[in-house]
PDB file of C-alpha atoms in Angstrom:
ATOM      1  CA  MET A   1      34.401-115.263  70.008  1.00 74.00           C
ATOM      2  CA  SER A   2      34.091-112.596  67.558  1.00 87.00           C
ATOM      3  CA  LEU A   3      33.136-109.111  68.772  1.00 95.00           C
ATOM      4  CA  THR A   4      29.640-108.038  67.139  1.00 97.00           C
ATOM      5  CA  ARG A   5      27.829-104.789  66.899  1.00 97.00           C
ATOM      6  CA  ALA A   6      25.446-106.067  69.415  1.00 97.00           C
ATOM      7  CA  ASP A   7      28.261-106.551  71.886  1.00 96.00           C
ATOM      8  CA  LEU A   8      29.298-102.912  71.450  1.00 97.00           C
ATOM      9  CA  GLU A   9      25.686-101.872  71.819  1.00 97.00           C
ATOM     10  CA  ASN A  10      25.361-103.718  74.824  1.00 96.00           C
ATOM     11  CA  ASP A  11      28.395-102.537  76.295  1.00 95.00           C
ATOM     12  CA  LEU A  12      29.739-105.973  76.863  1.00 94.00           C
ATOM     13  CA  LEU A  13      33.544-105.315  76.925  1.00 94.00           C
ATOM     14  CA  ARG A  14      33.096-102.500  79.786  1.00 94.00           C
ATOM     15  CA  LYS A  15      30.929-104.848  81.599  1.00 94.00           C
ATOM     16  CA  THR A  16      33.114-107.786  81.346  1.00 92.00           C
ATOM     17  CA  PHE A  17      36.203-105.694  82.289  1.00 91.00           C
ATOM     18  CA  ARG A  18      34.358-104.581  85.517  1.00 92.00           C
ATOM     19  CA  GLN A  19      33.510-108.232  86.434  1.00 91.00           C
ATOM     20  CA  ALA A  20      37.041-109.327  85.863  1.00 88.00           C
ATOM     21  CA  HIS A  21      39.154-106.382  86.970  1.00 88.00           C
ATOM     22  CA  PRO A  22      36.920-104.502  89.354  1.00 89.00           C
ATOM     23  CA  GLU A  23      39.665-102.487  90.935  1.00 86.00           C
ATOM     24  CA  ALA A  24      41.006-101.078  87.772  1.00 84.00           C
ATOM     25  CA  PRO A  25      39.775 -97.829  86.415  1.00 89.00           C
ATOM     26  CA  VAL A  26      37.379 -97.729  83.251  1.00 94.00           C
ATOM     27  CA  LEU A  27      36.296 -94.746  81.403  1.00 96.00           C
ATOM     28  CA  SER A  28      32.869 -93.838  82.112  1.00 95.00           C
ATOM     29  CA  ASP A  29      29.928 -93.069  79.665  1.00 95.00           C
ATOM     30  CA  ALA A  30      30.858 -89.204  80.434  1.00 97.00           C
ATOM     31  CA  ASP A  31      34.584 -89.794  79.892  1.00 97.00           C
ATOM     32  CA  GLN A  32      34.246 -91.484  76.451  1.00 97.00           C
ATOM     33  CA  GLU A  33      31.486 -88.818  75.305  1.00 97.00           C
ATOM     34  CA  ALA A  34      33.881 -86.058  76.323  1.00 97.00           C
ATOM     35  CA  SER A  35      36.763 -87.731  74.601  1.00 97.00           C
ATOM     36  CA  LEU A  36      34.829 -87.990  71.386  1.00 97.00           C
ATOM     37  CA  ARG A  37      33.321 -84.460  71.574  1.00 96.00           C
ATOM     38  CA  GLU A  38      36.837 -83.076  71.886  1.00 96.00           C
ATOM     39  CA  LEU A  39      38.162 -84.774  68.959  1.00 97.00           C
ATOM     40  CA  LEU A  40      35.200 -84.091  66.633  1.00 96.00           C
ATOM     41  CA  GLY A  41      35.194 -80.512  67.639  1.00 94.00           C
ATOM     42  CA  PRO A  42      37.383 -79.105  64.969  1.00 91.00           C
ATOM     43  CA  HIS A  43      35.585 -81.529  62.302  1.00 95.00           C
ATOM     44  CA  PRO A  44      33.010 -79.662  60.039  1.00 94.00           C
ATOM     45  CA  SER A  45      29.508 -80.843  61.360  1.00 89.00           C
ATOM     46  CA  GLY A  46      27.757 -83.403  58.989  1.00 92.00           C
ATOM     47  CA  ALA A  47      31.168 -84.151  57.028  1.00 97.00           C
ATOM     48  CA  ASP A  48      32.246 -87.826  56.441  1.00 98.00           C
ATOM     49  CA  VAL A  49      34.782 -89.173  58.761  1.00 98.00           C
ATOM     50  CA  TRP A  50      37.916 -91.332  57.954  1.00 98.00           C
ATOM     51  CA  LEU A  51      38.871 -93.960  60.246  1.00 98.00           C
ATOM     52  CA  PHE A  52      42.463 -95.558  60.179  1.00 98.00           C
ATOM     53  CA  GLY A  53      42.528 -99.416  61.187  1.00 98.00           C
ATOM     54  CA  TYR A  54      45.839-101.272  61.800  1.00 98.00           C
ATOM     55  CA  GLY A  55      44.847-104.385  63.905  1.00 97.00           C
ATOM     56  CA  SER A  56      41.267-105.822  64.449  1.00 97.00           C
ATOM     57  CA  LEU A  57      39.425-103.129  62.537  1.00 98.00           C
ATOM     58  CA  ILE A  58      40.811-104.282  59.346  1.00 98.00           C
ATOM     59  CA  TRP A  59      39.165-107.776  59.727  1.00 97.00           C
ATOM     60  CA  ASN A  60      36.178-106.883  61.976  1.00 97.00           C
ATOM     61  CA  PRO A  61      35.574-103.293  61.446  1.00 97.00           C
ATOM     62  CA  ILE A  62      32.014-103.418  62.864  1.00 97.00           C
ATOM     63  CA  VAL A  63      31.119 -99.928  62.167  1.00 97.00           C
ATOM     64  CA  HIS A  64      29.144 -99.250  59.208  1.00 98.00           C
ATOM     65  CA  HIS A  65      31.315 -97.345  56.436  1.00 98.00           C
ATOM     66  CA  GLU A  66      31.076 -96.348  52.881  1.00 98.00           C
ATOM     67  CA  GLU A  67      34.390 -97.228  51.431  1.00 97.00           C
ATOM     68  CA  ARG A  68      37.832 -98.439  52.290  1.00 97.00           C
ATOM     69  CA  ARG A  69      41.346 -97.659  51.093  1.00 98.00           C
ATOM     70  CA  VAL A  70      44.785 -98.862  51.928  1.00 98.00           C
ATOM     71  CA  ALA A  71      46.726 -96.317  53.525  1.00 98.00           C
ATOM     72  CA  ARG A  72      49.824 -95.298  55.260  1.00 98.00           C
ATOM     73  CA  VAL A  73      50.517 -93.275  58.325  1.00 98.00           C
ATOM     74  CA  HIS A  74      54.155 -91.890  58.746  1.00 98.00           C
ATOM     75  CA  GLY A  75      55.862 -91.734  62.258  1.00 98.00           C
ATOM     76  CA  PHE A  76      54.404 -94.701  63.742  1.00 98.00           C
ATOM     77  CA  HIS A  77      54.505 -98.355  63.384  1.00 98.00           C
ATOM     78  CA  ARG A  78      52.360-101.290  64.357  1.00 98.00           C
ATOM     79  CA  SER A  79      53.719-103.024  67.333  1.00 98.00           C
ATOM     80  CA  PHE A  80      52.534-105.731  69.818  1.00 98.00           C
ATOM     81  CA  CYS A  81      53.064-103.181  72.839  1.00 98.00           C
ATOM     82  CA  LEU A  82      49.804-103.240  74.841  1.00 98.00           C
ATOM     83  CA  TRP A  83      49.074-105.847  77.710  1.00 98.00           C
ATOM     84  CA  SER A  84      45.738-107.384  77.429  1.00 97.00           C
ATOM     85  CA  HIS A  85      44.125-108.465  80.878  1.00 95.00           C
ATOM     86  CA  VAL A  86      40.492-109.560  79.484  1.00 94.00           C
ATOM     87  CA  ASN A  87      40.067-109.431  75.764  1.00 95.00           C
ATOM     88  CA  ARG A  88      43.214-111.557  74.892  1.00 97.00           C
ATOM     89  CA  GLY A  89      44.426-112.503  78.263  1.00 97.00           C
ATOM     90  CA  SER A  90      43.994-112.506  81.908  1.00 94.00           C
ATOM     91  CA  LEU A  91      45.238-111.014  85.127  1.00 92.00           C
ATOM     92  CA  GLN A  92      47.115-114.147  85.730  1.00 94.00           C
ATOM     93  CA  LYS A  93      48.729-114.487  82.249  1.00 97.00           C
ATOM     94  CA  PRO A  94      48.264-111.278  80.150  1.00 97.00           C
ATOM     95  CA  GLY A  95      48.051-111.188  76.418  1.00 98.00           C
ATOM     96  CA  LEU A  96      49.081-108.524  73.899  1.00 98.00           C
ATOM     97  CA  VAL A  97      47.461-106.648  71.202  1.00 98.00           C
ATOM     98  CA  LEU A  98      48.522-103.937  68.761  1.00 98.00           C
ATOM     99  CA  GLY A  99      49.057-100.357  68.945  1.00 98.00           C
ATOM    100  CA  LEU A 100      50.470 -97.673  67.081  1.00 98.00           C
ATOM    101  CA  ASP A 101      54.069 -96.706  68.533  1.00 98.00           C
ATOM    102  CA  LEU A 102      56.634 -94.287  67.699  1.00 98.00           C
ATOM    103  CA  GLY A 103      58.602 -94.721  64.954  1.00 98.00           C
ATOM    104  CA  GLY A 104      58.733 -95.887  61.241  1.00 98.00           C
ATOM    105  CA  SER A 105      55.364 -96.187  59.475  1.00 98.00           C
ATOM    106  CA  CYS A 106      52.403 -98.412  59.153  1.00 98.00           C
ATOM    107  CA  ARG A 107      50.130 -99.606  56.161  1.00 98.00           C
ATOM    108  CA  GLY A 108      46.776-100.103  57.094  1.00 98.00           C
ATOM    109  CA  VAL A 109      42.952 -99.635  56.034  1.00 98.00           C
ATOM    110  CA  ALA A 110      41.147 -96.252  56.014  1.00 98.00           C
ATOM    111  CA  PHE A 111      37.540 -96.572  56.338  1.00 98.00           C
ATOM    112  CA  ARG A 112      34.944 -93.965  55.213  1.00 98.00           C
ATOM    113  CA  ILE A 113      32.135 -93.148  57.529  1.00 98.00           C
ATOM    114  CA  ALA A 114      29.158 -91.244  56.274  1.00 98.00           C
ATOM    115  CA  GLY A 115      28.879 -87.874  57.974  1.00 97.00           C
ATOM    116  CA  ARG A 116      25.018 -88.517  58.967  1.00 95.00           C
ATOM    117  CA  ASN A 117      26.108 -91.689  60.917  1.00 94.00           C
ATOM    118  CA  ALA A 118      29.411 -90.568  61.984  1.00 96.00           C
ATOM    119  CA  ALA A 119      28.526 -89.516  65.755  1.00 95.00           C
ATOM    120  CA  ASP A 120      26.681 -92.873  66.508  1.00 96.00           C
ATOM    121  CA  GLU A 121      29.154 -95.016  64.745  1.00 98.00           C
ATOM    122  CA  LEU A 122      31.981 -93.564  66.583  1.00 98.00           C
ATOM    123  CA  ARG A 123      30.263 -93.775  70.023  1.00 97.00           C
ATOM    124  CA  LEU A 124      30.128 -97.595  69.170  1.00 97.00           C
ATOM    125  CA  LEU A 125      34.033 -97.270  68.430  1.00 98.00           C
ATOM    126  CA  TRP A 126      34.681 -95.664  71.641  1.00 98.00           C
ATOM    127  CA  ARG A 127      33.036 -98.442  73.510  1.00 97.00           C
ATOM    128  CA  ARG A 128      35.344-100.885  71.656  1.00 97.00           C
ATOM    129  CA  GLU A 129      38.510 -98.788  71.768  1.00 97.00           C
ATOM    130  CA  MET A 130      38.372 -96.682  74.909  1.00 97.00           C
ATOM    131  CA  VAL A 131      37.377 -98.982  77.651  1.00 96.00           C
ATOM    132  CA  LEU A 132      40.417 -98.149  79.652  1.00 95.00           C
ATOM    133  CA  GLY A 133      41.811 -95.091  77.967  1.00 96.00           C
ATOM    134  CA  ALA A 134      45.117 -97.283  76.825  1.00 97.00           C
ATOM    135  CA  TYR A 135      44.937 -95.544  73.205  1.00 98.00           C
ATOM    136  CA  CYS A 136      44.986 -91.872  72.454  1.00 98.00           C
ATOM    137  CA  PRO A 137      42.678 -91.167  69.673  1.00 98.00           C
ATOM    138  CA  ARG A 138      43.792 -88.331  67.366  1.00 97.00           C
ATOM    139  CA  TRP A 139      43.568 -87.244  63.753  1.00 98.00           C
ATOM    140  CA  ALA A 140      46.373 -88.149  61.763  1.00 98.00           C
ATOM    141  CA  LYS A 141      47.531 -87.724  58.221  1.00 98.00           C
ATOM    142  CA  VAL A 142      47.124 -90.959  56.240  1.00 98.00           C
ATOM    143  CA  ASP A 143      48.643 -91.515  52.721  1.00 98.00           C
ATOM    144  CA  THR A 144      46.471 -93.572  50.243  1.00 97.00           C
ATOM    145  CA  GLY A 145      49.049 -93.056  47.344  1.00 95.00           C
ATOM    146  CA  GLU A 146      46.362 -90.730  45.482  1.00 94.00           C
ATOM    147  CA  GLU A 147      45.766 -88.696  48.290  1.00 97.00           C
ATOM    148  CA  THR A 148      46.324 -87.420  51.702  1.00 98.00           C
ATOM    149  CA  LEU A 149      43.256 -87.988  54.381  1.00 97.00           C
ATOM    150  CA  GLN A 150      42.730 -86.654  57.733  1.00 97.00           C
ATOM    151  CA  ALA A 151      41.837 -89.889  59.584  1.00 98.00           C
ATOM    152  CA  ILE A 152      41.058 -90.953  63.143  1.00 98.00           C
ATOM    153  CA  ALA A 153      43.714 -93.056  64.604  1.00 98.00           C
ATOM    154  CA  PHE A 154      44.215 -94.835  67.925  1.00 98.00           C
ATOM    155  CA  PHE A 155      47.791 -94.456  69.025  1.00 98.00           C
ATOM    156  CA  VAL A 156      49.011 -96.293  72.307  1.00 98.00           C
ATOM    157  CA  ASN A 157      49.004 -94.186  75.207  1.00 98.00           C
ATOM    158  CA  ARG A 158      52.645 -94.541  76.522  1.00 98.00           C
ATOM    159  CA  GLU A 159      51.525 -93.216  79.936  1.00 97.00           C
ATOM    160  CA  HIS A 160      48.777 -96.090  80.471  1.00 97.00           C
ATOM    161  CA  ALA A 161      49.765 -98.869  82.875  1.00 95.00           C
ATOM    162  CA  ASN A 162      49.017-101.259  80.078  1.00 97.00           C
ATOM    163  CA  TYR A 163      51.753-100.129  77.833  1.00 98.00           C
ATOM    164  CA  ALA A 164      54.287-102.682  77.425  1.00 98.00           C
ATOM    165  CA  GLY A 165      56.813-100.840  75.370  1.00 97.00           C
ATOM    166  CA  LYS A 166      59.420-102.452  72.914  1.00 96.00           C
ATOM    167  CA  LEU A 167      59.349-106.488  73.650  1.00 97.00           C
ATOM    168  CA  SER A 168      61.775-108.946  72.090  1.00 97.00           C
ATOM    169  CA  LEU A 169      60.111-111.332  69.452  1.00 96.00           C
ATOM    170  CA  GLU A 170      60.870-114.083  71.893  1.00 97.00           C
ATOM    171  CA  THR A 171      58.651-112.316  74.581  1.00 98.00           C
ATOM    172  CA  VAL A 172      56.013-111.714  72.188  1.00 98.00           C
ATOM    173  CA  ILE A 173      55.725-115.068  70.672  1.00 98.00           C
ATOM    174  CA  LYS A 174      55.844-116.706  74.177  1.00 97.00           C
ATOM    175  CA  THR A 175      52.962-114.516  75.269  1.00 98.00           C
ATOM    176  CA  LEU A 176      50.915-115.008  71.744  1.00 97.00           C
ATOM    177  CA  VAL A 177      50.744-118.800  72.399  1.00 96.00           C
ATOM    178  CA  SER A 178      50.298-118.940  76.090  1.00 96.00           C
ATOM    179  CA  ALA A 179      47.543-116.309  76.832  1.00 98.00           C
ATOM    180  CA  ARG A 180      43.797-116.524  76.265  1.00 97.00           C
ATOM    181  CA  GLY A 181      40.848-114.103  76.982  1.00 96.00           C
ATOM    182  CA  GLN A 182      37.251-113.660  76.475  1.00 94.00           C
ATOM    183  CA  LEU A 183      37.863-112.688  72.754  1.00 96.00           C
ATOM    184  CA  GLY A 184      40.386-115.513  72.229  1.00 96.00           C
ATOM    185  CA  THR A 185      43.942-115.787  72.103  1.00 97.00           C
ATOM    186  CA  PRO A 186      46.403-113.150  70.842  1.00 98.00           C
ATOM    187  CA  ALA A 187      47.784-115.874  68.249  1.00 98.00           C
ATOM    188  CA  GLU A 188      44.257-115.821  66.571  1.00 98.00           C
ATOM    189  CA  TYR A 189      44.377-112.000  66.610  1.00 98.00           C
ATOM    190  CA  LEU A 190      47.864-112.161  64.986  1.00 98.00           C
ATOM    191  CA  LEU A 191      46.524-114.666  62.415  1.00 98.00           C
ATOM    192  CA  ASP A 192      43.475-112.811  61.698  1.00 98.00           C
ATOM    193  CA  THR A 193      45.254-109.465  61.194  1.00 98.00           C
ATOM    194  CA  VAL A 194      47.718-111.022  58.696  1.00 98.00           C
ATOM    195  CA  ARG A 195      44.834-112.576  56.774  1.00 98.00           C
ATOM    196  CA  GLY A 196      42.905-109.171  56.663  1.00 98.00           C
ATOM    197  CA  LEU A 197      46.236-107.273  55.729  1.00 98.00           C
ATOM    198  CA  ASN A 198      46.901-109.845  52.966  1.00 98.00           C
ATOM    199  CA  GLU A 199      43.186-109.396  51.403  1.00 98.00           C
ATOM    200  CA  HIS A 200      44.102-105.820  50.946  1.00 98.00           C
ATOM    201  CA  GLY A 201      47.483-106.497  49.402  1.00 98.00           C
ATOM    202  CA  VAL A 202      49.438-105.526  52.488  1.00 98.00           C
ATOM    203  CA  ARG A 203      52.466-107.353  54.015  1.00 97.00           C
ATOM    204  CA  ASP A 204      53.945-106.547  57.211  1.00 98.00           C
ATOM    205  CA  PRO A 205      57.463-108.095  57.821  1.00 97.00           C
ATOM    206  CA  TYR A 206      57.093-107.976  61.706  1.00 97.00           C
ATOM    207  CA  LEU A 207      53.738-109.724  61.683  1.00 98.00           C
ATOM    208  CA  LEU A 208      54.808-112.355  59.093  1.00 98.00           C
ATOM    209  CA  GLU A 209      57.935-113.058  61.140  1.00 97.00           C
ATOM    210  CA  LEU A 210      55.769-113.513  64.290  1.00 97.00           C
ATOM    211  CA  ARG A 211      53.594-115.807  62.203  1.00 97.00           C
ATOM    212  CA  ARG A 212      56.332-117.712  60.823  1.00 96.00           C
ATOM    213  CA  ARG A 213      58.244-118.278  64.216  1.00 94.00           C
TER     214      ARG A 213
END
């Protein structure tokens, strides 16, 4: 299935995770709100917000936005480094999803969210990305080639239990084709991400090698 705006409005991801994995801690409404408020604290009130996407946000952003630009973040790379036990896998057979991990650089897509809608749109985004706290959202400099923007990006939380670290291509490939979760397989997630990047003229050698193999 494809994640929809209605799914986020109904808090589907958190509800489903609680049912599938009741003993695992999930972030409460208060936790998510505190995380969002802390991040937006230094941001000028009413100003537009840029959001950097490097995985599913590219091909299924869901949040309303005014424009998009190809951009690069330096110091971090896109990697299948995060275990997924519900969305793209199960407790018995975990899948993998992408995270921004240390080293290198990553080309993705920056989305501009209108300031008048930013708080509400980002609350939906937090319901999508911050169910478990496996990401660390923070402001990052992203380079569009014409200017440098300050954008929100979701970096992998290396302290989280779901952090998989650096995996061999063989391990990643085996996981991509063997796992399945409520949103489909990690292989489908890979193909959708490659397609979304291609539509923006971006080629990622790591993802293309995974697709080829």
